[in-house]
Amino acid sequence: MITISNLKKAFGETIASDIPSFTINDGDILGLVGNNGAGKTTLFRMLLDLLKPDEGEITLDGINPALSEEWKATTGAYIDEGFLIDFLTPEEYFAFIGKITNMSQEAVDERLKDFERLANGEVFGQKKLIRNLSAGNKQKVGIMSALFNRPKLVILDEPFNFLDPSSQNILKHELTAYNQQTGATILISSHNLQHTVDISTRITLLEKGVILKDMSNADGSARTELENYFEKE
C-alpha cells in the first residue's frame, strides 16, 4: 500500500503537488491523467525519492523512501532515458542488471524470453548501443527493465510514448497480464486516455498538483467522465 500525507512541492510560484491525503491499494492499476504541468512526473519522482517534497510524507508499505532503501528491491520504474545506461547494448544492459541482482546469465536469458513480443525482433541482436536505438526501442528497453525483476510495484511515466500502435497494444496486454499473474501494483501516467482507460482499474485526475477526481474504472466506467472533463478544457 502507498500512502501520501500532506504532500507539497513547489517550483518557485508554481505548485507541482498539493495532496492532503491519498492511498493506493495493493494490486491497483492506477492511471494518472492530466494536462501538461499537472504534476504527474513530479509525483512519480517523489515516490521514487528522486525529488524531495517540501512538506509531507510518502510511504511504500510503511517505508518512507527518503529514509530507507528497502523498497528498491521490490520496485521497478521507468521515467525517461536517464534511467538507461545508453553506452551499453540491450544485451549488455540486462546482463548488468542480472549481475547486480545475483542472476545467472542463463536466468537473464530466460527472463528476456517473456518480452519477445514486445521486443518484436527490433531490440536484441541488432549490435546497437542503446543510445543508437530508435525512441520507441529505447522505450521498450526501459519498460522491460522496470518489469525485469518481477517487482511488486511498477511505476511507468508515459509508457505508450514513441511506441507504434502494435507495440502499444502488446504493452497493454503485458501490463494487464503482469498485474493478474503477480498482484503487483502498477502506476502509469499517460496523455493517452484510451489506453489508460483500457488497462486501469482506477483513474486519478491531477491538475496543477491537485487531485480533482479519483475514480473506479470497472469496465471502463471512467471513460465518459474523463472525456467530458477534457472536452471542456
XYZ file of N, CA and C in Angstrom:
699
model
N 0.840 -1.196 0.000
C 0.000 0.000 0.000
C 0.876 1.247 0.000
N 0.490 2.221 -0.801
C 1.183 3.503 -0.842
C 0.298 4.537 -0.155
N 0.881 5.282 0.766
C 0.122 6.339 1.428
C 0.848 7.672 1.256
N 0.056 8.707 1.039
C 0.568 10.062 0.871
C -0.152 10.952 1.871
N 0.627 11.730 2.605
C 0.042 12.606 3.627
C 0.621 14.010 3.518
N -0.259 15.002 3.342
C 0.131 16.417 3.353
C 1.316 16.706 2.436
N 1.288 16.121 1.245
C 2.418 16.234 0.326
C 2.365 17.555 -0.437
N 3.462 18.312 -0.355
C 3.529 19.588 -1.062
C 4.881 19.742 -1.743
N 4.824 20.253 -2.983
C 6.039 20.544 -3.723
C 5.766 21.720 -4.643
N 6.668 22.714 -4.613
C 6.524 23.879 -5.480
C 7.859 24.182 -6.135
N 7.767 24.722 -7.337
C 8.943 25.235 -8.027
C 8.716 26.732 -8.210
N 9.310 27.505 -7.342
C 9.021 28.930 -7.346
C 7.562 29.177 -6.983
N 6.857 29.875 -7.858
C 5.444 30.169 -7.626
C 4.526 29.072 -8.141
N 5.090 28.091 -8.818
C 4.283 27.033 -9.430
C 4.089 25.871 -8.466
N 2.833 25.561 -8.183
C 2.513 24.424 -7.314
C 2.564 23.146 -8.153
N 3.460 22.236 -7.797
C 3.594 20.977 -8.533
C 2.863 19.834 -7.841
N 2.684 19.954 -6.540
C 1.972 18.913 -5.804
C 1.384 19.487 -4.530
N 0.097 19.211 -4.318
C -0.601 19.623 -3.098
C -1.665 18.566 -2.821
N -1.257 17.502 -2.136
C -2.116 16.333 -1.915
C -2.235 16.076 -0.416
N -3.363 16.440 0.190
C -3.519 16.255 1.635
C -3.478 14.791 2.066
N -4.154 13.931 1.295
C -4.217 12.521 1.678
C -4.577 11.672 0.453
N -3.858 10.582 0.284
C -4.118 9.717 -0.867
C -3.559 8.332 -0.568
N -4.330 7.307 -0.926
C -3.904 5.926 -0.706
C -4.049 5.136 -1.993
N -3.023 4.370 -2.329
C -3.049 3.464 -3.482
C -2.973 2.049 -2.930
N -3.957 1.234 -3.259
C -4.060 -0.097 -2.677
C -3.219 -1.113 -3.439
N -2.803 -2.148 -2.750
C -2.074 -3.236 -3.392
C -2.918 -3.811 -4.531
N -2.289 -4.020 -5.673
C -2.969 -4.632 -6.811
C -3.686 -3.659 -7.713
N -3.736 -2.375 -7.351
C -4.342 -1.375 -8.242
C -3.522 -1.231 -9.523
N -4.206 -1.052 -10.640
C -3.567 -0.471 -11.818
C -4.105 0.951 -11.874
N -3.289 1.885 -11.435
C -3.722 3.268 -11.299
C -3.238 4.081 -12.492
N -4.177 4.651 -13.224
C -3.847 5.547 -14.310
C -3.900 6.981 -13.825
N -2.778 7.679 -13.958
C -2.700 9.071 -13.537
C -2.777 9.935 -14.786
N -3.829 10.755 -14.882
C -4.035 11.559 -16.085
C -4.123 13.034 -15.720
N -3.839 13.857 -16.714
C -3.886 15.300 -16.516
C -3.135 15.992 -17.626
N -3.400 17.279 -17.799
C -2.726 18.035 -18.842
C -1.264 18.269 -18.495
N -0.501 18.813 -19.443
C 0.892 19.158 -19.174
C 0.969 20.076 -17.960
N 1.938 19.796 -17.087
C 2.088 20.608 -15.888
C 1.179 20.204 -14.747
N 0.500 19.064 -14.898
C -0.425 18.626 -13.846
C 0.308 18.153 -12.600
N 1.570 17.742 -12.764
C 2.337 17.253 -11.612
C 2.503 15.750 -11.582
N 2.196 15.074 -12.689
C 2.273 13.612 -12.719
C 3.702 13.107 -12.519
N 4.611 13.639 -13.323
C 6.004 13.191 -13.218
C 6.616 13.611 -11.891
N 6.256 14.785 -11.414
C 6.753 15.234 -10.101
C 6.348 14.260 -9.012
N 5.096 13.809 -9.040
C 4.632 12.849 -8.045
C 5.423 11.549 -8.146
N 5.615 11.051 -9.356
C 6.378 9.809 -9.524
C 7.810 9.971 -9.007
N 8.414 11.106 -9.293
C 9.794 11.320 -8.844
C 9.873 11.396 -7.316
N 8.861 11.914 -6.676
C 8.857 11.915 -5.211
C 8.641 10.507 -4.665
N 7.794 9.729 -5.313
C 7.599 8.339 -4.891
C 8.902 7.548 -4.955
N 9.736 7.887 -5.940
C 10.995 7.162 -6.150
C 12.182 7.834 -5.466
N 11.936 8.820 -4.625
C 12.978 9.539 -3.904
C 13.994 10.182 -4.852
N 13.524 10.592 -6.014
C 14.374 11.336 -6.945
C 14.188 12.843 -6.759
N 13.165 13.190 -6.000
C 12.820 14.580 -5.742
C 12.269 14.662 -4.324
N 12.756 15.612 -3.558
C 12.324 15.740 -2.172
C 11.093 16.639 -2.080
N 10.053 16.213 -1.371
C 8.906 17.104 -1.157
C 9.286 18.257 -0.243
N 8.572 19.355 -0.388
C 8.773 20.486 0.515
C 8.163 20.187 1.879
N 7.052 19.479 1.854
C 6.364 19.087 3.091
C 5.720 17.731 2.871
N 5.373 17.070 3.961
C 4.592 15.847 3.886
C 5.430 14.585 3.787
N 4.717 13.489 3.618
C 5.371 12.181 3.679
C 4.728 11.197 2.706
N 5.566 10.328 2.163
C 5.141 9.204 1.340
C 5.634 7.935 2.015
N 4.810 6.893 2.035
C 5.297 5.596 2.490
C 4.912 4.522 1.483
N 5.828 3.608 1.244
C 5.609 2.440 0.397
C 5.635 1.217 1.306
N 4.470 0.630 1.532
C 4.364 -0.465 2.501
C 4.986 -0.093 3.844
N 4.690 1.117 4.273
C 5.151 1.576 5.575
C 6.571 2.130 5.582
N 7.251 2.088 4.436
C 8.633 2.555 4.350
C 8.669 3.929 3.704
N 9.286 4.879 4.360
C 9.499 6.193 3.772
C 10.703 6.084 2.837
N 10.507 6.255 1.518
C 11.627 6.065 0.590
C 12.780 7.028 0.809
N 12.536 8.143 1.484
C 13.604 9.102 1.763
C 14.482 8.653 2.925
N 14.007 7.678 3.708
C 14.726 7.270 4.915
C 15.284 5.855 4.862
N 14.868 5.085 3.872
C 15.316 3.692 3.764
C 15.341 3.282 2.295
N 16.206 2.330 1.962
C 16.285 1.841 0.586
C 15.667 0.454 0.428
N 14.996 -0.040 1.456
C 14.426 -1.387 1.400
C 13.409 -1.542 0.272
N 12.712 -0.477 -0.062
C 11.672 -0.521 -1.089
C 12.237 -0.779 -2.477
N 13.510 -0.481 -2.694
C 14.084 -0.561 -4.042
C 14.089 -1.989 -4.587
N 14.224 -2.970 -3.706
C 14.295 -4.363 -4.153
C 12.980 -4.853 -4.748
N 11.894 -4.186 -4.424
C 10.576 -4.640 -4.887
C 9.886 -3.618 -5.779
N 10.651 -2.652 -6.283
C 10.093 -1.587 -7.120
C 10.824 -1.527 -8.454
N 10.054 -1.418 -9.537
C 10.619 -1.226 -10.862
C 10.017 0.020 -11.475
N 10.854 0.825 -12.130
C 10.349 2.095 -12.662
C 11.089 2.483 -13.931
N 10.362 3.198 -14.799
C 10.997 3.834 -15.942
C 10.318 5.181 -16.151
N 11.106 6.241 -16.005
C 10.598 7.600 -16.159
C 11.052 8.196 -17.488
N 12.355 8.071 -17.765
C 12.889 8.633 -19.001
C 14.228 7.966 -19.319
N 14.878 8.414 -20.382
C 16.117 7.791 -20.839
C 17.233 7.861 -19.807
N 17.122 8.780 -18.863
C 18.129 8.873 -17.814
C 18.222 7.620 -16.964
N 17.210 6.757 -17.032
C 17.224 5.505 -16.278
C 18.079 4.441 -16.970
N 18.445 4.660 -18.223
C 19.179 3.669 -19.002
C 20.680 3.936 -18.953
N 21.468 2.906 -19.218
C 22.917 3.051 -19.404
C 23.138 2.955 -20.906
N 23.143 4.103 -21.554
C 22.988 4.098 -23.007
C 24.248 3.767 -23.795
N 25.402 3.603 -23.107
C 26.598 3.204 -23.834
C 26.767 1.681 -23.868
N 25.762 0.968 -23.387
C 25.723 -0.488 -23.482
C 24.733 -0.911 -24.559
N 24.893 -2.120 -25.072
C 23.848 -2.703 -25.908
C 22.735 -3.186 -24.981
N 21.533 -3.449 -25.508
C 20.494 -4.001 -24.640
C 20.929 -5.292 -23.949
N 21.645 -6.153 -24.681
C 22.107 -7.415 -24.082
C 23.046 -7.152 -22.908
N 23.967 -6.200 -23.082
C 24.906 -5.875 -22.011
C 24.186 -5.241 -20.824
N 23.191 -4.433 -21.132
C 22.436 -3.754 -20.075
C 21.709 -4.756 -19.189
N 21.040 -5.721 -19.804
C 20.307 -6.702 -18.997
C 21.249 -7.682 -18.305
N 22.397 -7.958 -18.911
C 23.400 -8.772 -18.230
C 23.890 -8.055 -16.966
N 24.049 -6.726 -17.078
C 24.470 -5.927 -15.922
C 23.405 -5.961 -14.832
N 22.139 -5.777 -15.221
C 21.052 -5.847 -14.235
C 21.049 -7.206 -13.557
N 21.216 -8.259 -14.348
C 21.266 -9.605 -13.777
C 22.404 -9.767 -12.789
N 23.558 -9.222 -13.143
C 24.734 -9.372 -12.285
C 24.535 -8.693 -10.941
N 23.982 -7.491 -10.939
C 23.834 -6.769 -9.670
C 22.662 -7.299 -8.844
N 21.826 -8.134 -9.458
C 20.717 -8.748 -8.704
C 20.927 -10.246 -8.528
N 22.179 -10.680 -8.715
C 22.579 -12.074 -8.451
C 21.849 -13.098 -9.313
N 21.592 -12.743 -10.561
C 21.003 -13.671 -11.513
C 22.096 -14.234 -12.423
N 21.990 -15.505 -12.747
C 22.916 -16.080 -13.710
C 22.558 -15.581 -15.105
N 23.502 -15.689 -16.036
C 23.213 -15.274 -17.398
C 22.108 -16.135 -17.995
N 22.072 -17.394 -17.602
C 21.000 -18.283 -18.096
C 19.638 -17.793 -17.615
N 19.580 -17.343 -16.367
C 18.320 -16.824 -15.825
C 17.926 -15.524 -16.524
N 18.918 -14.678 -16.823
C 18.645 -13.439 -17.556
C 18.062 -13.757 -18.922
N 18.703 -14.681 -19.638
C 18.238 -15.045 -20.979
C 16.825 -15.621 -20.930
N 16.544 -16.398 -19.902
C 15.217 -16.996 -19.770
C 14.170 -15.928 -19.503
N 14.503 -14.960 -18.656
C 13.563 -13.886 -18.340
C 13.280 -13.042 -19.576
N 14.283 -12.773 -20.396
C 14.090 -11.944 -21.580
C 13.153 -12.587 -22.596
N 12.996 -13.897 -22.523
C 12.050 -14.560 -23.429
C 10.621 -14.071 -23.205
N 10.339 -13.630 -21.961
C 8.993 -13.134 -21.647
C 8.662 -11.847 -22.396
N 9.694 -11.181 -22.920
C 9.490 -9.895 -23.583
C 9.639 -9.975 -25.100
N 9.620 -11.192 -25.639
C 9.860 -11.336 -27.079
C 8.819 -10.617 -27.919
N 7.560 -10.673 -27.494
C 6.515 -9.998 -28.276
C 6.716 -8.488 -28.267
N 7.036 -7.946 -27.110
C 7.252 -6.502 -27.023
C 8.504 -6.086 -27.798
N 9.553 -6.874 -27.689
C 10.796 -6.553 -28.396
C 10.607 -6.637 -29.908
N 9.798 -7.590 -30.352
C 9.408 -7.708 -31.763
C 10.606 -7.773 -32.718
N 11.676 -8.412 -32.258
C 12.832 -8.584 -33.122
C 13.603 -7.316 -33.419
N 13.303 -6.223 -32.701
C 13.905 -4.922 -33.006
C 14.866 -4.426 -31.931
N 14.930 -5.125 -30.800
C 15.732 -4.648 -29.676
C 17.027 -5.442 -29.531
N 16.900 -6.759 -29.562
C 18.059 -7.614 -29.342
C 18.635 -8.102 -30.670
N 19.933 -8.412 -30.652
C 20.586 -8.921 -31.854
C 20.834 -7.875 -32.917
N 20.746 -6.606 -32.545
C 20.911 -5.528 -33.524
C 22.329 -4.956 -33.548
N 23.146 -5.365 -32.563
C 24.521 -4.852 -32.447
C 24.541 -3.324 -32.380
N 23.570 -2.788 -31.647
C 23.480 -1.339 -31.471
C 23.558 -0.997 -29.996
N 24.224 0.109 -29.694
C 24.156 0.647 -28.350
C 22.749 1.195 -28.113
N 22.350 1.226 -26.859
C 21.015 1.743 -26.534
C 20.848 3.170 -27.057
N 21.903 3.965 -26.988
C 21.786 5.362 -27.440
C 21.487 5.465 -28.935
N 21.777 4.406 -29.679
C 21.560 4.426 -31.126
C 20.263 3.751 -31.553
N 19.494 3.282 -30.597
C 18.185 2.709 -30.911
C 17.195 3.832 -31.203
N 16.097 3.484 -31.882
C 15.012 4.444 -32.078
C 14.387 4.791 -30.737
N 13.654 5.899 -30.691
C 12.994 6.310 -29.448
C 12.053 5.221 -28.936
N 11.343 4.563 -29.854
C 10.421 3.503 -29.449
C 11.135 2.312 -28.846
N 12.273 1.937 -29.416
C 13.006 0.786 -28.895
C 13.730 1.106 -27.594
N 14.156 2.348 -27.422
C 14.662 2.762 -26.112
C 13.559 2.637 -25.061
N 12.354 3.050 -25.448
C 11.214 2.957 -24.534
C 10.966 1.503 -24.132
N 11.069 0.600 -25.094
C 10.863 -0.821 -24.799
C 11.911 -1.336 -23.814
N 13.171 -0.942 -24.018
C 14.233 -1.370 -23.101
C 13.926 -0.875 -21.686
N 13.488 0.379 -21.575
C 13.163 0.932 -20.262
C 12.014 0.204 -19.588
N 10.976 -0.088 -20.341
C 9.824 -0.802 -19.779
C 10.213 -2.214 -19.364
N 10.979 -2.889 -20.215
C 11.424 -4.241 -19.875
C 12.285 -4.231 -18.618
N 13.136 -3.214 -18.479
C 13.990 -3.146 -17.289
C 13.160 -2.921 -16.032
N 12.067 -2.160 -16.150
C 11.196 -1.921 -14.998
C 10.507 -3.196 -14.530
N 10.189 -4.072 -15.463
C 9.475 -5.311 -15.144
C 10.411 -6.491 -14.894
N 11.682 -6.318 -15.192
C 12.613 -7.433 -15.305
C 12.687 -8.296 -14.052
N 12.797 -7.669 -12.882
C 12.962 -8.430 -11.637
C 11.638 -8.752 -10.951
N 10.564 -8.694 -11.713
C 9.216 -9.010 -11.215
C 8.885 -8.231 -9.934
N 8.942 -6.909 -10.005
C 8.680 -6.090 -8.814
C 7.210 -6.127 -8.411
N 6.951 -5.814 -7.163
C 5.559 -5.748 -6.685
C 4.960 -4.366 -6.901
N 5.828 -3.375 -7.182
C 5.376 -2.030 -7.533
C 6.073 -1.620 -8.823
N 5.267 -1.213 -9.816
C 5.794 -0.778 -11.112
C 5.319 0.650 -11.356
N 6.254 1.547 -11.699
C 5.929 2.939 -11.986
C 6.435 3.283 -13.377
N 5.520 3.672 -14.273
C 5.875 3.968 -15.661
C 5.301 5.327 -16.049
N 6.176 6.222 -16.470
C 5.753 7.559 -16.876
C 5.617 7.598 -18.397
N 4.414 7.827 -18.879
C 4.120 7.886 -20.319
C 4.668 6.669 -21.070
N 4.295 5.460 -20.659
C 4.891 4.269 -21.282
C 4.510 4.056 -22.742
N 3.405 4.674 -23.196
C 2.970 4.465 -24.578
C 3.644 5.425 -25.554
N 4.369 6.401 -25.013
C 5.093 7.341 -25.875
C 6.061 6.598 -26.792
N 6.128 7.038 -28.028
C 7.103 6.561 -29.024
C 6.821 5.155 -29.546
N 5.853 4.440 -28.961
C 5.559 3.089 -29.426
C 4.578 3.130 -30.588
N 4.781 2.236 -31.568
C 3.827 2.143 -32.664
C 2.546 1.488 -32.159
N 1.444 1.563 -32.915
C 0.165 1.034 -32.423
C 0.215 -0.439 -32.016
N 0.929 -1.262 -32.772
C 1.019 -2.684 -32.413
C 1.717 -2.857 -31.066
N 2.795 -2.127 -30.864
C 3.537 -2.230 -29.605
C 2.725 -1.682 -28.438
N 1.930 -0.646 -28.682
C 1.074 -0.118 -27.625
C 0.071 -1.179 -27.173
N -0.512 -1.884 -28.105
C -1.476 -2.926 -27.750
C -0.806 -4.092 -27.039
N 0.393 -4.455 -27.480
C 1.134 -5.515 -26.803
C 1.443 -5.102 -25.369
N 1.861 -3.849 -25.185
C 2.181 -3.368 -23.845
C 0.956 -3.398 -22.941
N -0.190 -3.004 -23.453
C -1.413 -3.074 -22.644
C -1.658 -4.506 -22.164
N -1.501 -5.454 -23.078
C -1.684 -6.867 -22.716
C -0.652 -7.292 -21.673
N 0.610 -6.900 -21.882
C 1.689 -7.300 -20.974
C 1.449 -6.766 -19.563
N 1.049 -5.505 -19.452
C 0.845 -4.912 -18.132
C -0.351 -5.526 -17.422
N -1.428 -5.743 -18.166
C -2.614 -6.365 -17.568
C -2.311 -7.779 -17.099
N -1.614 -8.546 -17.931
C -1.268 -9.926 -17.578
C -0.330 -9.952 -16.365
N 0.616 -9.030 -16.336
C 1.557 -8.990 -15.213
C 0.813 -8.708 -13.907
N -0.111 -7.779 -13.940
C -0.910 -7.475 -12.757
C -1.728 -8.683 -12.310
N -2.335 -9.362 -13.250
C -3.173 -10.520 -12.915
C -2.355 -11.685 -12.382
N -1.170 -11.877 -12.942
C -0.339 -13.016 -12.549
C 0.366 -12.806 -11.215
N 0.738 -11.560 -10.919
C 1.568 -11.295 -9.737
C 0.855 -10.525 -8.638
N -0.257 -9.864 -8.963
C -0.912 -8.991 -7.994
C -0.166 -7.697 -7.756
N 0.767 -7.373 -8.640
C 1.572 -6.165 -8.486
C 0.709 -4.913 -8.619
N 1.159 -3.869 -7.967
C 0.567 -2.542 -8.123
C 1.278 -1.846 -9.278
N 0.511 -1.285 -10.205
C 1.099 -0.635 -11.372
C 0.576 0.792 -11.452
N 1.492 1.744 -11.519
C 1.136 3.148 -11.675
C 1.630 3.615 -13.033
N 0.732 4.166 -13.830
C 1.147 4.727 -15.112
C 0.594 6.142 -15.233
N 1.368 7.002 -15.862
C 0.834 8.294 -16.270
C 0.763 8.283 -17.781
N -0.232 8.937 -18.338
C -0.343 8.935 -19.793
C -1.260 10.051 -20.265
N -0.911 10.607 -21.434
C -1.812 11.526 -22.117
C -2.825 10.767 -22.964
N -2.589 9.473 -23.142
C -3.456 8.672 -23.990
C -4.618 8.120 -23.160
N -5.763 8.798 -23.235
C -6.904 8.389 -22.410
C -7.397 7.001 -22.766
N -7.403 6.678 -24.049
C -7.941 5.379 -24.464
C -7.162 4.238 -23.836
N -5.840 4.277 -23.970
C -5.032 3.193 -23.411
C -5.125 3.170 -21.890
N -5.152 4.337 -21.278
C -5.222 4.397 -19.817
C -6.519 3.792 -19.313
N -7.612 4.150 -19.940
C -8.908 3.597 -19.542
C -8.968 2.097 -19.806
N -8.356 1.658 -20.886
C -8.385 0.234 -21.242
C -7.763 -0.648 -20.161
N -6.693 -0.192 -19.526
C -5.974 -1.099 -18.618
C -6.129 -0.757 -17.137
N -6.554 0.455 -16.802
C -6.554 0.865 -15.393
C -7.786 0.364 -14.658
N -7.592 -0.052 -13.414
C -8.716 -0.394 -12.549
C -9.197 0.842 -11.782
N -8.377 1.869 -11.826
C -8.663 3.101 -11.083
C -7.960 4.245 -11.799
N -8.598 5.396 -11.849
C -8.004 6.536 -12.547
C -8.082 7.769 -11.653
N -6.957 8.462 -11.588
C -6.876 9.682 -10.794
C -6.558 10.849 -11.715
N -7.377 11.879 -11.642
C -7.207 13.075 -12.459
C -6.490 14.132 -11.637
N -5.340 14.549 -12.151
C -4.493 15.505 -11.452
C -4.363 16.769 -12.285
N -4.532 17.910 -11.680
C -4.335 19.185 -12.374
C -3.667 20.167 -11.423
N -2.577 20.775 -11.899
C -1.835 21.771 -11.117
C -1.497 21.250 -9.727
N -1.136 19.968 -9.688
C -0.688 19.350 -8.452
C -1.775 18.884 -7.518
N -3.025 19.087 -7.897
C -4.159 18.763 -7.024
C -4.964 17.614 -7.630
N -5.379 16.678 -6.798
C -6.238 15.591 -7.260
C -7.672 16.105 -7.363
N -8.196 16.149 -8.594
C -9.567 16.617 -8.804
C -10.576 15.484 -8.706
N -10.199 14.318 -9.204
C -11.106 13.180 -9.190
C -10.290 11.904 -8.989
N -10.858 10.969 -8.239
C -10.277 9.640 -8.059
C -11.398 8.646 -8.312
N -11.335 7.944 -9.436
C -12.473 7.173 -9.933
C -12.170 5.689 -10.057
N -13.111 4.879 -9.662
C -13.056 3.475 -10.037
C -13.257 3.380 -11.545
N -12.624 2.399 -12.154
C -12.742 2.263 -13.609
C -13.168 0.853 -13.995
N -14.077 0.299 -13.229
C -14.594 -1.026 -13.565
C -15.242 -0.995 -14.942
N -14.765 -1.867 -15.828
C -15.314 -1.971 -17.191
C -15.276 -0.639 -17.940
N -14.228 0.158 -17.669
C -14.082 1.412 -18.409
C -15.068 2.489 -18.014
N -15.594 2.404 -16.791
C -16.667 3.305 -16.372
C -16.237 4.769 -16.266
N -14.931 5.021 -16.195
C -14.459 6.409 -16.054
C -14.333 7.124 -17.392
N -14.487 6.411 -18.479
C -14.206 6.986 -19.797
C -15.037 8.233 -20.075
N -16.343 8.152 -19.900
C -17.211 9.277 -20.241
C -16.900 10.500 -19.395
N -16.681 10.291 -18.097
C -16.389 11.412 -17.214
C -15.081 12.103 -17.612
N -14.083 11.313 -17.974
C -12.807 11.893 -18.393
C -12.947 12.643 -19.715
N -13.660 12.042 -20.659
C -13.843 12.704 -21.955
C -14.579 14.027 -21.782
N -15.588 14.048 -20.924
C -16.331 15.282 -20.686
C -15.426 16.345 -20.061
N -14.574 15.917 -19.149
C -13.683 16.878 -18.485
C -12.717 17.504 -19.486
N -12.080 16.683 -20.290
C -11.063 17.222 -21.189
C -11.671 17.949 -22.384
N -12.909 17.657 -22.738
C -13.580 18.420 -23.792
C -13.861 19.844 -23.342
N -14.013 20.052 -22.037
C -14.293 21.390 -21.519
C -13.032 22.249 -21.448
N -11.872 21.574 -21.446
C -10.613 22.304 -21.255
C -10.322 23.179 -22.478
